[in-house]
PDB file of C-alpha atoms in Angstrom:
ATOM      1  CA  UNK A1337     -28.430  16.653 -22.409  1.00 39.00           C
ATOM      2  CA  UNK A1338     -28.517  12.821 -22.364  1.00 39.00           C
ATOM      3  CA  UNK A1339     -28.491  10.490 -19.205  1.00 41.00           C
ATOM      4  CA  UNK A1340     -27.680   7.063 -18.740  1.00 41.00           C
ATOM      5  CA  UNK A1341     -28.704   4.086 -16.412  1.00 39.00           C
ATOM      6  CA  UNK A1342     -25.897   1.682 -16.107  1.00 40.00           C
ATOM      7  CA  UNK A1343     -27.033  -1.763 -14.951  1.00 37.00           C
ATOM      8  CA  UNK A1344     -25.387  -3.018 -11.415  1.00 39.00           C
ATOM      9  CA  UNK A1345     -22.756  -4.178 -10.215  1.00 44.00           C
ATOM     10  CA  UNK A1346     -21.465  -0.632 -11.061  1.00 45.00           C
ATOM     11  CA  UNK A1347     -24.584   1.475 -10.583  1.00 44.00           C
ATOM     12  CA  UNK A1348     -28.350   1.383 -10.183  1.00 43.00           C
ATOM     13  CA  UNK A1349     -29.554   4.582 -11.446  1.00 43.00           C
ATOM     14  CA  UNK A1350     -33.540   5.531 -11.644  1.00 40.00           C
ATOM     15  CA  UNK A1351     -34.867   7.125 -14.648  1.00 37.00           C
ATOM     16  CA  UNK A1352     -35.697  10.434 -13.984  1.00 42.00           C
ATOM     17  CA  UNK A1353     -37.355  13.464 -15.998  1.00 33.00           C
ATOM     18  CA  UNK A1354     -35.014  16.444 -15.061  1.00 47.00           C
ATOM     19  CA  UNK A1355     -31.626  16.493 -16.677  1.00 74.00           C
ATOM     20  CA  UNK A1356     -28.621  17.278 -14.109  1.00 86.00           C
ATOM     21  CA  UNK A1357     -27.082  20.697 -14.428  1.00 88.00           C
ATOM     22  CA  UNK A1358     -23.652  20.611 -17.005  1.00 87.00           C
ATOM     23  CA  UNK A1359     -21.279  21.140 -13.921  1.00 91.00           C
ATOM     24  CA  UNK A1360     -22.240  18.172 -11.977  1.00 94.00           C
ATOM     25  CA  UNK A1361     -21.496  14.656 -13.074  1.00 94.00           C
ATOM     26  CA  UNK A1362     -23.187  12.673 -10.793  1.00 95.00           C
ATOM     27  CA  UNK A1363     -26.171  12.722  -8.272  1.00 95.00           C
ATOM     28  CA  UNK A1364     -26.610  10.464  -4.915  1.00 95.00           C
ATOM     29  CA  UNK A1365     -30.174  11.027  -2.854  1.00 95.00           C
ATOM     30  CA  UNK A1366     -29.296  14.704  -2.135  1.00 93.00           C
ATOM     31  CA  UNK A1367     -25.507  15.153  -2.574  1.00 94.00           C
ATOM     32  CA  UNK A1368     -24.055  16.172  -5.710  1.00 95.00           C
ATOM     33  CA  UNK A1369     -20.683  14.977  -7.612  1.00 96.00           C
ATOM     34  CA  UNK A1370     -19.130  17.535  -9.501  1.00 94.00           C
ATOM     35  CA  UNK A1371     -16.909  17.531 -12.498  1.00 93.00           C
ATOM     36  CA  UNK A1372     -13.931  18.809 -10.808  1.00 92.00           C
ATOM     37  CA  UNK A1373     -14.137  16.345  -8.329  1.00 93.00           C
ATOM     38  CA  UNK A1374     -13.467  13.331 -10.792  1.00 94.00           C
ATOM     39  CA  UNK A1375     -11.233  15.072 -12.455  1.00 90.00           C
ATOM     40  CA  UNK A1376      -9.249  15.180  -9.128  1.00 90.00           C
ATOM     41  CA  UNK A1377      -9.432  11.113  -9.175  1.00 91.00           C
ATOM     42  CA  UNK A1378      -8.298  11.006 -12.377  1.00 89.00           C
ATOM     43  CA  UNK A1379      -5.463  13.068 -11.697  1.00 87.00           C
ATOM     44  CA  UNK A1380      -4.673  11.167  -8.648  1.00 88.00           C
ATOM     45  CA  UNK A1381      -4.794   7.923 -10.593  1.00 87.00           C
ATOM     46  CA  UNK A1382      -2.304   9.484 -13.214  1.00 84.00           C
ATOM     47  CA  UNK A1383      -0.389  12.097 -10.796  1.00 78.00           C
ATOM     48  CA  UNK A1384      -0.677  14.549 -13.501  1.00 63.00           C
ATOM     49  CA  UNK A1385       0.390  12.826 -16.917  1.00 69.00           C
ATOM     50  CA  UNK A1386      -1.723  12.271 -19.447  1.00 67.00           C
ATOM     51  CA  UNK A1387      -3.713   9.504 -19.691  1.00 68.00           C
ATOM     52  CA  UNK A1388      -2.490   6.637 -22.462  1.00 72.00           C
ATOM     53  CA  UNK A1389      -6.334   5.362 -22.739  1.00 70.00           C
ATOM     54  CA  UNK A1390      -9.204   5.499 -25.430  1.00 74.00           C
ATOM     55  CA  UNK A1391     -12.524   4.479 -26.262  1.00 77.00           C
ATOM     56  CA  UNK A1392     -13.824   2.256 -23.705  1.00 84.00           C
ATOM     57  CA  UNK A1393     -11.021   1.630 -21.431  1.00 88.00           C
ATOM     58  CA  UNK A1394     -11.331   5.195 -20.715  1.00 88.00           C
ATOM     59  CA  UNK A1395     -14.530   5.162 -20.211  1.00 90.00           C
ATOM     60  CA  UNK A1396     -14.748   2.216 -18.080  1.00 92.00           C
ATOM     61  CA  UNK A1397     -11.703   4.166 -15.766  1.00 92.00           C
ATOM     62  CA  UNK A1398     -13.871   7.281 -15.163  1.00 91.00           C
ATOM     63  CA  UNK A1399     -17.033   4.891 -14.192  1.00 94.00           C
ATOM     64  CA  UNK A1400     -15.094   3.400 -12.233  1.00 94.00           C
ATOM     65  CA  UNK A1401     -13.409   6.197 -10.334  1.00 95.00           C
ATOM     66  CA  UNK A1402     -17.074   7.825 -10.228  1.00 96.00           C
ATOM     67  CA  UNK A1403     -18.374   4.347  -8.545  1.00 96.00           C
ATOM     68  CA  UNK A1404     -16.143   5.096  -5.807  1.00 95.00           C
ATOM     69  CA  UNK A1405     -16.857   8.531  -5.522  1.00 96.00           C
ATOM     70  CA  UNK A1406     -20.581   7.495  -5.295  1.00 96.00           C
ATOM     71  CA  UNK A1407     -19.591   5.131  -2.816  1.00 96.00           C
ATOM     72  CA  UNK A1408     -17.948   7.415  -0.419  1.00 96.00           C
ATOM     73  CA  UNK A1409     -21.232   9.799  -1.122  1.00 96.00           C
ATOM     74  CA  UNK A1410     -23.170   6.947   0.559  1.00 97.00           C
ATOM     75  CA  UNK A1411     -20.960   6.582   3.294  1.00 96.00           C
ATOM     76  CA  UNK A1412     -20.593   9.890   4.448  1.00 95.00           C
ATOM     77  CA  UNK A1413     -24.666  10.216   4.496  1.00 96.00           C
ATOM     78  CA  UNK A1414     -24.896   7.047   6.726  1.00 96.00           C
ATOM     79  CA  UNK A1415     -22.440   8.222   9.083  1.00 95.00           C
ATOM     80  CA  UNK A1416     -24.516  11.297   9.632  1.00 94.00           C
ATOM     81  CA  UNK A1417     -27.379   9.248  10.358  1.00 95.00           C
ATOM     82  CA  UNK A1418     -25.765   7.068  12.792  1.00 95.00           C
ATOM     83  CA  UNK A1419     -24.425  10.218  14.482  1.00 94.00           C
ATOM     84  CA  UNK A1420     -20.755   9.552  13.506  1.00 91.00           C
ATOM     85  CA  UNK A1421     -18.620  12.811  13.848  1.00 84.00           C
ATOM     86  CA  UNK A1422     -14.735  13.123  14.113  1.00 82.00           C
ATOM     87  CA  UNK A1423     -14.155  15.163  17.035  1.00 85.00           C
ATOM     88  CA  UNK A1424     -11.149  14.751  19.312  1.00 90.00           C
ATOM     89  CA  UNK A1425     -10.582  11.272  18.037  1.00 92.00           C
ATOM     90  CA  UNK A1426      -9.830  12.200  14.933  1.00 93.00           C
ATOM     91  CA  UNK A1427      -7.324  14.759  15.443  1.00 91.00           C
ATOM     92  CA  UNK A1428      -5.502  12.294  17.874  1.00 94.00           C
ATOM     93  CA  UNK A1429      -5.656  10.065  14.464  1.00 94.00           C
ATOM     94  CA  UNK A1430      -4.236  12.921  12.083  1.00 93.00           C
ATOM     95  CA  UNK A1431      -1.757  13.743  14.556  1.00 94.00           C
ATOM     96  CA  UNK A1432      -0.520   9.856  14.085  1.00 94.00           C
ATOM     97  CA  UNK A1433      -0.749   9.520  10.971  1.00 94.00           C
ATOM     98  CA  UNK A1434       1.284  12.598  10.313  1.00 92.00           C
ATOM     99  CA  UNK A1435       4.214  11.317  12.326  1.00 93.00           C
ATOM    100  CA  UNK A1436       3.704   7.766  10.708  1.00 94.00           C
ATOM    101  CA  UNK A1437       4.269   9.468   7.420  1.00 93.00           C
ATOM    102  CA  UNK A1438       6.914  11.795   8.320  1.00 92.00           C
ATOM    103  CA  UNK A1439       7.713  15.173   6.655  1.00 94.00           C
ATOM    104  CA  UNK A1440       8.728  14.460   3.519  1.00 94.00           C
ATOM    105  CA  UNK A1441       6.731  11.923   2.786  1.00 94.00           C
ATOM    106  CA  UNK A1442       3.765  13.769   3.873  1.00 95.00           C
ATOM    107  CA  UNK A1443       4.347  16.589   2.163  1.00 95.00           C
ATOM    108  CA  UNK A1444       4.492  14.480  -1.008  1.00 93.00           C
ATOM    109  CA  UNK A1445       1.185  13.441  -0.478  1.00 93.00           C
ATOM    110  CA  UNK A1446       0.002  17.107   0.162  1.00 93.00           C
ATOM    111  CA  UNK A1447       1.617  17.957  -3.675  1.00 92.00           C
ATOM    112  CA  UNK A1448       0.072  14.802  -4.907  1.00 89.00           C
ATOM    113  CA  UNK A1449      -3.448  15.762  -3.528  1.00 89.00           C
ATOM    114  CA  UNK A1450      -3.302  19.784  -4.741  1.00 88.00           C
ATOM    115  CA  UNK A1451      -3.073  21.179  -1.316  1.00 92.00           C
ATOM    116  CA  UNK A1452      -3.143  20.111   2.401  1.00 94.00           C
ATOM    117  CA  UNK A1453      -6.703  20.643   2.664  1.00 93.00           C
ATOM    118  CA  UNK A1454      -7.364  18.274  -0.428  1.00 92.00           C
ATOM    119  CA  UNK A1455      -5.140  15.372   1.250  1.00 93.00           C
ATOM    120  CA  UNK A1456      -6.700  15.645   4.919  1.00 94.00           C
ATOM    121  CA  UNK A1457     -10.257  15.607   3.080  1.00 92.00           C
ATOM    122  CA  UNK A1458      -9.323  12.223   1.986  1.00 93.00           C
ATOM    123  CA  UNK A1459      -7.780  11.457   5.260  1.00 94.00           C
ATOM    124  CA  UNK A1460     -10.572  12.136   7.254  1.00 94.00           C
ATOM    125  CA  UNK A1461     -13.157  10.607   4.777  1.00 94.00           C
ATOM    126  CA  UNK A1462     -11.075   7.017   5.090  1.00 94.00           C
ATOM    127  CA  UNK A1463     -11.656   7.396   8.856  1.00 95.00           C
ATOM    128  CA  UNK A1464     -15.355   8.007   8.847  1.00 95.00           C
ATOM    129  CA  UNK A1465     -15.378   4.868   6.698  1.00 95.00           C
ATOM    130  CA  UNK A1466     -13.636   2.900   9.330  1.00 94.00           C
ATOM    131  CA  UNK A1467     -16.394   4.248  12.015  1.00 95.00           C
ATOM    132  CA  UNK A1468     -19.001   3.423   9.723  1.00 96.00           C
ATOM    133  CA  UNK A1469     -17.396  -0.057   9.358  1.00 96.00           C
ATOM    134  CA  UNK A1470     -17.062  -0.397  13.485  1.00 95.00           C
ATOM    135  CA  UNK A1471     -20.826   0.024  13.538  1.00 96.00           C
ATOM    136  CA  UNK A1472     -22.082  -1.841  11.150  1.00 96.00           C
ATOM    137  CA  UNK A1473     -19.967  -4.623  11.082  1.00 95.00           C
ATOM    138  CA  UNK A1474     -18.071  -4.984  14.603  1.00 91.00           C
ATOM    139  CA  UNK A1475     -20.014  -7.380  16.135  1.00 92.00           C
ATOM    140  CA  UNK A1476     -18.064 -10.072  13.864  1.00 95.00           C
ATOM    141  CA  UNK A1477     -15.635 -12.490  15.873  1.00 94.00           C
ATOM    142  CA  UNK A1478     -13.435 -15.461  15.381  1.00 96.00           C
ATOM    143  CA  UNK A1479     -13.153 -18.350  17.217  1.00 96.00           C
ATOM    144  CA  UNK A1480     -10.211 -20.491  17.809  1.00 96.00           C
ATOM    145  CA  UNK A1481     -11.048 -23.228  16.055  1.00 97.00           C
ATOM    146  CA  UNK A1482     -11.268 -21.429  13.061  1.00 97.00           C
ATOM    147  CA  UNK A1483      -8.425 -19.586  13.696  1.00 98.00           C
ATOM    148  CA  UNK A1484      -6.597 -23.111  14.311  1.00 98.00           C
ATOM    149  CA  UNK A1485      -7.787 -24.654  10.861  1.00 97.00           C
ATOM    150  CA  UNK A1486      -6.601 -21.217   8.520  1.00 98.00           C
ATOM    151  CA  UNK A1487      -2.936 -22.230  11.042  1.00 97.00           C
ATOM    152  CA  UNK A1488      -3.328 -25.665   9.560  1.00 97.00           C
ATOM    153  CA  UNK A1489      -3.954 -25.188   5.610  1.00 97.00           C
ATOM    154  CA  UNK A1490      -1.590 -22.158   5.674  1.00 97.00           C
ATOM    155  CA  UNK A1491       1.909 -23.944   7.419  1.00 95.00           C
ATOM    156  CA  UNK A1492       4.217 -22.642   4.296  1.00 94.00           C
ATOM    157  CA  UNK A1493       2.854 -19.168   5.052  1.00 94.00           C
ATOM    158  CA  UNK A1494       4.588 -19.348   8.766  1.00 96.00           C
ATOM    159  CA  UNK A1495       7.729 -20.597   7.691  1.00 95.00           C
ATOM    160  CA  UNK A1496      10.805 -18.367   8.241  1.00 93.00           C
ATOM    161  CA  UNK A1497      13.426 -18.569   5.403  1.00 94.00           C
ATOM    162  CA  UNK A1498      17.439 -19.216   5.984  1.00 95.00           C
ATOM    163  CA  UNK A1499      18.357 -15.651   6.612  1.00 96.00           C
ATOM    164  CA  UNK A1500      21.690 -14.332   6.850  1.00 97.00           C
ATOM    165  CA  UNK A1501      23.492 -10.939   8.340  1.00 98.00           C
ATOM    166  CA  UNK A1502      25.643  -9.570   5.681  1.00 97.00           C
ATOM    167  CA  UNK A1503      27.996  -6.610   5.374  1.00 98.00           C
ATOM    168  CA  UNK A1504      29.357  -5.776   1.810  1.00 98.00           C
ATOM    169  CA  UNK A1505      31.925  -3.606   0.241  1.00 98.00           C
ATOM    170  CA  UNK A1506      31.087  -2.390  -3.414  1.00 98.00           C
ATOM    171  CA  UNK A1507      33.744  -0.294  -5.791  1.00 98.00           C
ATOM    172  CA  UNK A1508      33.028   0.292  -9.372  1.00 96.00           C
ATOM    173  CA  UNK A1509      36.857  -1.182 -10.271  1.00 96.00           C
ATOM    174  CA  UNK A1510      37.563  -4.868 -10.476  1.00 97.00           C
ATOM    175  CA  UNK A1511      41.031  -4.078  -9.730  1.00 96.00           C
ATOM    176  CA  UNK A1512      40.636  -1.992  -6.350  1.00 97.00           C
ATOM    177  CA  UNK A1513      38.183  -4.647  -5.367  1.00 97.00           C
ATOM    178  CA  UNK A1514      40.558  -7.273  -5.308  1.00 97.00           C
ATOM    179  CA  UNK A1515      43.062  -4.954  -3.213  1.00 96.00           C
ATOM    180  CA  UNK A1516      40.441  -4.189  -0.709  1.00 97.00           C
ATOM    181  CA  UNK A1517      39.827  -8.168  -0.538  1.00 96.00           C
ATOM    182  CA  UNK A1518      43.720  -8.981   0.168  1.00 95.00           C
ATOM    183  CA  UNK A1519      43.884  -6.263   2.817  1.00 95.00           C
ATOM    184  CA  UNK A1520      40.808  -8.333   4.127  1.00 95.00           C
ATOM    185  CA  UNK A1521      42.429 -11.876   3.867  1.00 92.00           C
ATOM    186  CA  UNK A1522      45.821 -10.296   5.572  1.00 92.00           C
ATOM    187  CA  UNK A1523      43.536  -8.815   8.241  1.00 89.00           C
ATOM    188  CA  UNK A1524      45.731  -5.017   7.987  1.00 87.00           C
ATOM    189  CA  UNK A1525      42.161  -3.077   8.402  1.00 92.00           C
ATOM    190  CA  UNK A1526      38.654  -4.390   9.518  1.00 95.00           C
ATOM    191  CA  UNK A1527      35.876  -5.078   7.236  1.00 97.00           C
ATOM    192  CA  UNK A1528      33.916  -2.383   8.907  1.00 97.00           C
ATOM    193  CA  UNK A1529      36.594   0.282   8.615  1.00 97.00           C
ATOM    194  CA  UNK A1530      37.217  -0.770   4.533  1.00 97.00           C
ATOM    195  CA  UNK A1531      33.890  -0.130   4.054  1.00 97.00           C
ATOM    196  CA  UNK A1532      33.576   2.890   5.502  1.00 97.00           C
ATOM    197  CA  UNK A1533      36.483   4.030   3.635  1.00 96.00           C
ATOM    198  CA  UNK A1534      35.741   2.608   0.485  1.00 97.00           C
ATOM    199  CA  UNK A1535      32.205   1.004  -0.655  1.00 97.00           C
ATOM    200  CA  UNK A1536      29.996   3.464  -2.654  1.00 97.00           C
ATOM    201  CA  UNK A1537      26.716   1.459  -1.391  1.00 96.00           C
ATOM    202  CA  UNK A1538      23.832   3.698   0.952  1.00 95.00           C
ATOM    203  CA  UNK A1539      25.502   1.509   3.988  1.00 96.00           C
ATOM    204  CA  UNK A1540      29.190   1.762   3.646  1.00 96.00           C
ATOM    205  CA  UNK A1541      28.912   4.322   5.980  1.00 95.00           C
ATOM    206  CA  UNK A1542      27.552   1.850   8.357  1.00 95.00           C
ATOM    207  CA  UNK A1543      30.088  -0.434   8.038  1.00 97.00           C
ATOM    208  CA  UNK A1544      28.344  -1.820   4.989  1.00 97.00           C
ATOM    209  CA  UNK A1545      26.388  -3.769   7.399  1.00 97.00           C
ATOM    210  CA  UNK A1546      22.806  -4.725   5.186  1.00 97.00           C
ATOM    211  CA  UNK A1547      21.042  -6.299   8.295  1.00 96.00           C
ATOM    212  CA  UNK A1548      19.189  -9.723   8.203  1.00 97.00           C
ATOM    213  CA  UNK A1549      17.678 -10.955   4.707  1.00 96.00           C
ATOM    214  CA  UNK A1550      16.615 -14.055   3.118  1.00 94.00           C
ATOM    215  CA  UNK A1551      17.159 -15.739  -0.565  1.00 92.00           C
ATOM    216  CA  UNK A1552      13.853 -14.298  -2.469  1.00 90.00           C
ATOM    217  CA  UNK A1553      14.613 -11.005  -0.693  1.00 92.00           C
ATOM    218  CA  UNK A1554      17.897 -10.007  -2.651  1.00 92.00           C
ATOM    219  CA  UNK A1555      19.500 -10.396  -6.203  1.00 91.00           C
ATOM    220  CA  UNK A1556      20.925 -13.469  -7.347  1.00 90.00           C
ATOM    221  CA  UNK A1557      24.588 -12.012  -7.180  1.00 90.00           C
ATOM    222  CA  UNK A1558      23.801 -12.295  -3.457  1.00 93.00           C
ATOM    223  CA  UNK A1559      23.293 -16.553  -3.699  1.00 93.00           C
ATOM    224  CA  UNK A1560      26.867 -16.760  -2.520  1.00 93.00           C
ATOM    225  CA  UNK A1561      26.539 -15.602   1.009  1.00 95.00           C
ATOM    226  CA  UNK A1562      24.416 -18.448   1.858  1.00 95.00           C
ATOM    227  CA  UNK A1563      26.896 -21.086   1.247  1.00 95.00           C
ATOM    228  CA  UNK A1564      29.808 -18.770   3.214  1.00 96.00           C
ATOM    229  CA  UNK A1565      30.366 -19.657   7.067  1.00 96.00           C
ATOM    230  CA  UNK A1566      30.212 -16.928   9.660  1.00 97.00           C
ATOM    231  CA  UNK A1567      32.821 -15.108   9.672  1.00 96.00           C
ATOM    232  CA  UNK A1568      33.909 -15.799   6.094  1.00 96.00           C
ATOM    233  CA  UNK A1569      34.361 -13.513   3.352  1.00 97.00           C
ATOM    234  CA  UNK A1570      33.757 -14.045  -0.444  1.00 97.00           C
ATOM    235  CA  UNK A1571      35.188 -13.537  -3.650  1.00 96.00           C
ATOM    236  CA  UNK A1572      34.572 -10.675  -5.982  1.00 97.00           C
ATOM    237  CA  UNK A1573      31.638 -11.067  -7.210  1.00 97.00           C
ATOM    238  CA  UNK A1574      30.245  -8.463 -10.083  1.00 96.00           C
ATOM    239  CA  UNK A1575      26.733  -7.250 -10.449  1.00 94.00           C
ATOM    240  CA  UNK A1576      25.243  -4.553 -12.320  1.00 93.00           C
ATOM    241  CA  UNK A1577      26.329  -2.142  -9.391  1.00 93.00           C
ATOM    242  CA  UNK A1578      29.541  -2.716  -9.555  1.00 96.00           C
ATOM    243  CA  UNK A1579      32.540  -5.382  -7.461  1.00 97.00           C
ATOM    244  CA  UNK A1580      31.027  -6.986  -4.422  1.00 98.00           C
ATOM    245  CA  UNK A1581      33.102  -8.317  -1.277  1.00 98.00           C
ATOM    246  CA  UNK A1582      30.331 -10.253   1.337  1.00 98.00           C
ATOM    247  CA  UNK A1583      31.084 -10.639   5.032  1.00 97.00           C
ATOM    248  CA  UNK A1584      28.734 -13.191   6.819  1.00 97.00           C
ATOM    249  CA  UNK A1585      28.361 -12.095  10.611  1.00 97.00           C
ATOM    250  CA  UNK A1586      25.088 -14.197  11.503  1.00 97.00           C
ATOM    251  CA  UNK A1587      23.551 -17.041  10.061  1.00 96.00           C
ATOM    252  CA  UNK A1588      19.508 -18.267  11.275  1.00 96.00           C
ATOM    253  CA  UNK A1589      18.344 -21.161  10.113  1.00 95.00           C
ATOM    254  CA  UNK A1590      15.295 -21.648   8.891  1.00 95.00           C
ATOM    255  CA  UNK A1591      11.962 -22.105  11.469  1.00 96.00           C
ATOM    256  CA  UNK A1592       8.384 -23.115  11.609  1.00 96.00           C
ATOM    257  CA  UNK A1593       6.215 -20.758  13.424  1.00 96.00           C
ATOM    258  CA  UNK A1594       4.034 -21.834  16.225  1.00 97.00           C
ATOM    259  CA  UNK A1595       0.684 -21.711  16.131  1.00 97.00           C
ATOM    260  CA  UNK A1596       0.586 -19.387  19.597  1.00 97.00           C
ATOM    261  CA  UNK A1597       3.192 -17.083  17.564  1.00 97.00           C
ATOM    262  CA  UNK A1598       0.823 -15.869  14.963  1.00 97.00           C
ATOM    263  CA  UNK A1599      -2.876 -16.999  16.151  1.00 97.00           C
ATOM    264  CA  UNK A1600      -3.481 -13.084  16.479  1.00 97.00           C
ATOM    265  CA  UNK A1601      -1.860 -12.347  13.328  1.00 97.00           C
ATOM    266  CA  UNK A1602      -4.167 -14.380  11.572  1.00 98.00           C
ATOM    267  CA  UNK A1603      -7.503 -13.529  13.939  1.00 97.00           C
ATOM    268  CA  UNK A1604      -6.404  -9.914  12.468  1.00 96.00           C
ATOM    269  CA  UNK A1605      -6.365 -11.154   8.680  1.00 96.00           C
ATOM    270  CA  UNK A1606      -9.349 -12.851   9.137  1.00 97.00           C
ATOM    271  CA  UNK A1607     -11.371 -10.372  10.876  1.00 96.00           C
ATOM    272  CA  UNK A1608     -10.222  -7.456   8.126  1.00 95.00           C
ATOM    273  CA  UNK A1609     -11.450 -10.006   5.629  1.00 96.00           C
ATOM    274  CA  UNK A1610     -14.830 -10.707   7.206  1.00 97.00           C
ATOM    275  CA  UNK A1611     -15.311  -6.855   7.785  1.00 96.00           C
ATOM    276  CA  UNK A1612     -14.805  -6.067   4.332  1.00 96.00           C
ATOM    277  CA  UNK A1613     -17.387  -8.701   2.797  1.00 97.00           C
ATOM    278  CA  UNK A1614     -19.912  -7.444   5.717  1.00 97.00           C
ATOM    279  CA  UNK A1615     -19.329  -3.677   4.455  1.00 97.00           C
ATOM    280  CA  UNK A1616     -19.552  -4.493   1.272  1.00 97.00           C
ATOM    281  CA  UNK A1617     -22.711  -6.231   1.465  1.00 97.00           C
ATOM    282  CA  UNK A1618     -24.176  -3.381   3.612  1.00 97.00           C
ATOM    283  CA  UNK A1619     -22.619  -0.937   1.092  1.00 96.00           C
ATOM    284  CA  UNK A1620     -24.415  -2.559  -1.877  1.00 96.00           C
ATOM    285  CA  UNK A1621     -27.748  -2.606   0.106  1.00 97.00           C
ATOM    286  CA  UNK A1622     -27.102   1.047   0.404  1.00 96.00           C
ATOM    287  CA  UNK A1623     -26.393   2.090  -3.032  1.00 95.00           C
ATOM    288  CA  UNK A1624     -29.582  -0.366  -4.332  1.00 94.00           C
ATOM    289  CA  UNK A1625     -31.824   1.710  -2.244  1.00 95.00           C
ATOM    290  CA  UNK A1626     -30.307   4.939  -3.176  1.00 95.00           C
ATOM    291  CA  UNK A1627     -31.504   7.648  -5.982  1.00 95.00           C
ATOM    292  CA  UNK A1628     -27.802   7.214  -8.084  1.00 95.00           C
ATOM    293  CA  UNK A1629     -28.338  10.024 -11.089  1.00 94.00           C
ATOM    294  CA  UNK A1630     -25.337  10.237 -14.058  1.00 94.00           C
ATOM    295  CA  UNK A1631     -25.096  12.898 -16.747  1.00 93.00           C
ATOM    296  CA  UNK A1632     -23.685  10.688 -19.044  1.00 91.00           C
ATOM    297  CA  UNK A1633     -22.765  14.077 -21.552  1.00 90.00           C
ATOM    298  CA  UNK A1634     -20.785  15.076 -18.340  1.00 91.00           C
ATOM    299  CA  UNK A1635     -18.938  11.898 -17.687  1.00 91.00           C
ATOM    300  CA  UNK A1636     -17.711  11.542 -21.727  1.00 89.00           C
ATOM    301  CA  UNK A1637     -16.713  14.916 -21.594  1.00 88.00           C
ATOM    302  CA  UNK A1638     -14.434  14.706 -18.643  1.00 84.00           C
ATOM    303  CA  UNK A1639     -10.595  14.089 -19.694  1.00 70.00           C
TER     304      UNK A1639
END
């Protein structure tokens, strides 16, 4: 059985007389990676089609999804040093998350992972990370005038677009469209009403109403609104989806935010970003003082 010793930044491995036994693909200090478990990643990464890669692209996927498995290997072994457990805290945090996600969304994630046990393993391992993070890293701050200078050489980043509140009507026949718009223009029904009755979009049911939204945010059939006043309605204008009728209710124009609007926003984005260079520094320190063992065979095989 052959071995390898990849070269960082991927992996530091140390030679090493005995060979690994065929089911495992990796080793880290005293925890084991088996087959099956990159498999899993790879599965994950592919939900369950085939992968369209050869040669070394392939290869350099599975390292990679083995890295992070090695990774978390680390992790979890320094957070039972430092003491870290879940306990109540993180049942309070599954019982979140699972009402973040909702049903059916979490029970997509549940197929996805091969079983609820599979997805709250990778749950709960994402949340020992973050308590490993707290500790080793929360000590970092930001002060205002740093805070104040990221405000300054990021202005365009705080500017709120022209939006616009807009309800539609959409029919798949020119003709009926053009009905529906003189029934509009003679005011014998509300726009509300027509598009309750009418409009085959998700919101007609609502009245068509499709909230706020800016330029970049929508098609370019959708340019038109912004030059209508409130109140008006447009033309009939065609898109892929069929014959479009706009209402404008509300119009915002466009704003600068305040530095005092978003100073936490940005201590938050800076902070993450700190936190994530200090782990990953710590991390590396970590996995250049670990034992980090690959079957090579193991790892071509896989796939």
């Amino acid at each position: 059985m052959r071995k390898v010793l990849l070269t960082l930044p991927l992996f530091l491995f140390f030679a090493c007389q005995q060979s690994l036994p065929p089911e495992f693909v990796a080793r880290v200090n005293d925890e084991y990676i088996k087959r099956e478990e990159l498999a899993k990643e790879i599965a994950l990464v592919f939900e369950g089609e085939s992968p369209d890669l050869s040669g070394e692209s392939w290869m350099a996927l599975k390292k990679s999804l083995l890295e992070g498995l090695i990774e978390r290997k680390i992790v979890l072994e320094a957070a039972k040093e430092m003491g870290i457990e879940e306990g109540e805290e993180w049942k309070q945090s599954l019982s979140l998350l699972k009402e973040g996600y909702g049903e059916q969304e979490w029970q997509e994630m549940v197929r996805r992972y091969g079983g609820e046990e599979e997805w709250q393993k990778g749950l709960k391992e994402a949340f020992i990370r973050g308590k490993v993070m707290d500790a080793v890293c929360g000590g970092i701050q930001v002060g205002e005038e740093e805070l104040k200078r990221y405000y300054d050489e990021h202005k365009e980043d705080f500017r709120v677009p022209e939006r616009v509140r807009v309800r539609q009507i959409v029919v798949q026949d020119y003709r009926k469209a053009m009905k529906i718009r003189k029934l509009l223009r003679r005011k014998k029904a509300s726009f509300e009403d027509l598009a309750r009755r009418y409009s085959i979009a998700p919101e007609g049911k609502e009245g068509g109403d499709l909230g706020f939204f800016c330029r970049e945010e929508m098609p370019q059939e959708f340019e038109a609104v912004f030059s209508l006043k409130v109140g008006q309605i447009s033309r009939v204008i065609q898109s892929p989806y069929g014959y479009h009728i706009f209402k404008v209710e509300e119009k915002k124009k466009a704003t600068q935010l305040e530095f005092p609007q978003v100073k936490e926003r940005i201590r938050d984005w800076i902070l993450q970003e700190k936190r994530e260079e200090c782990f990953q520094k710590w991390l590396k320190e970590r996995k250049e003082k670990a034992r980090i063992e690959i079957n090579e065979e193991a790892l071509e095989e896989i796939g």
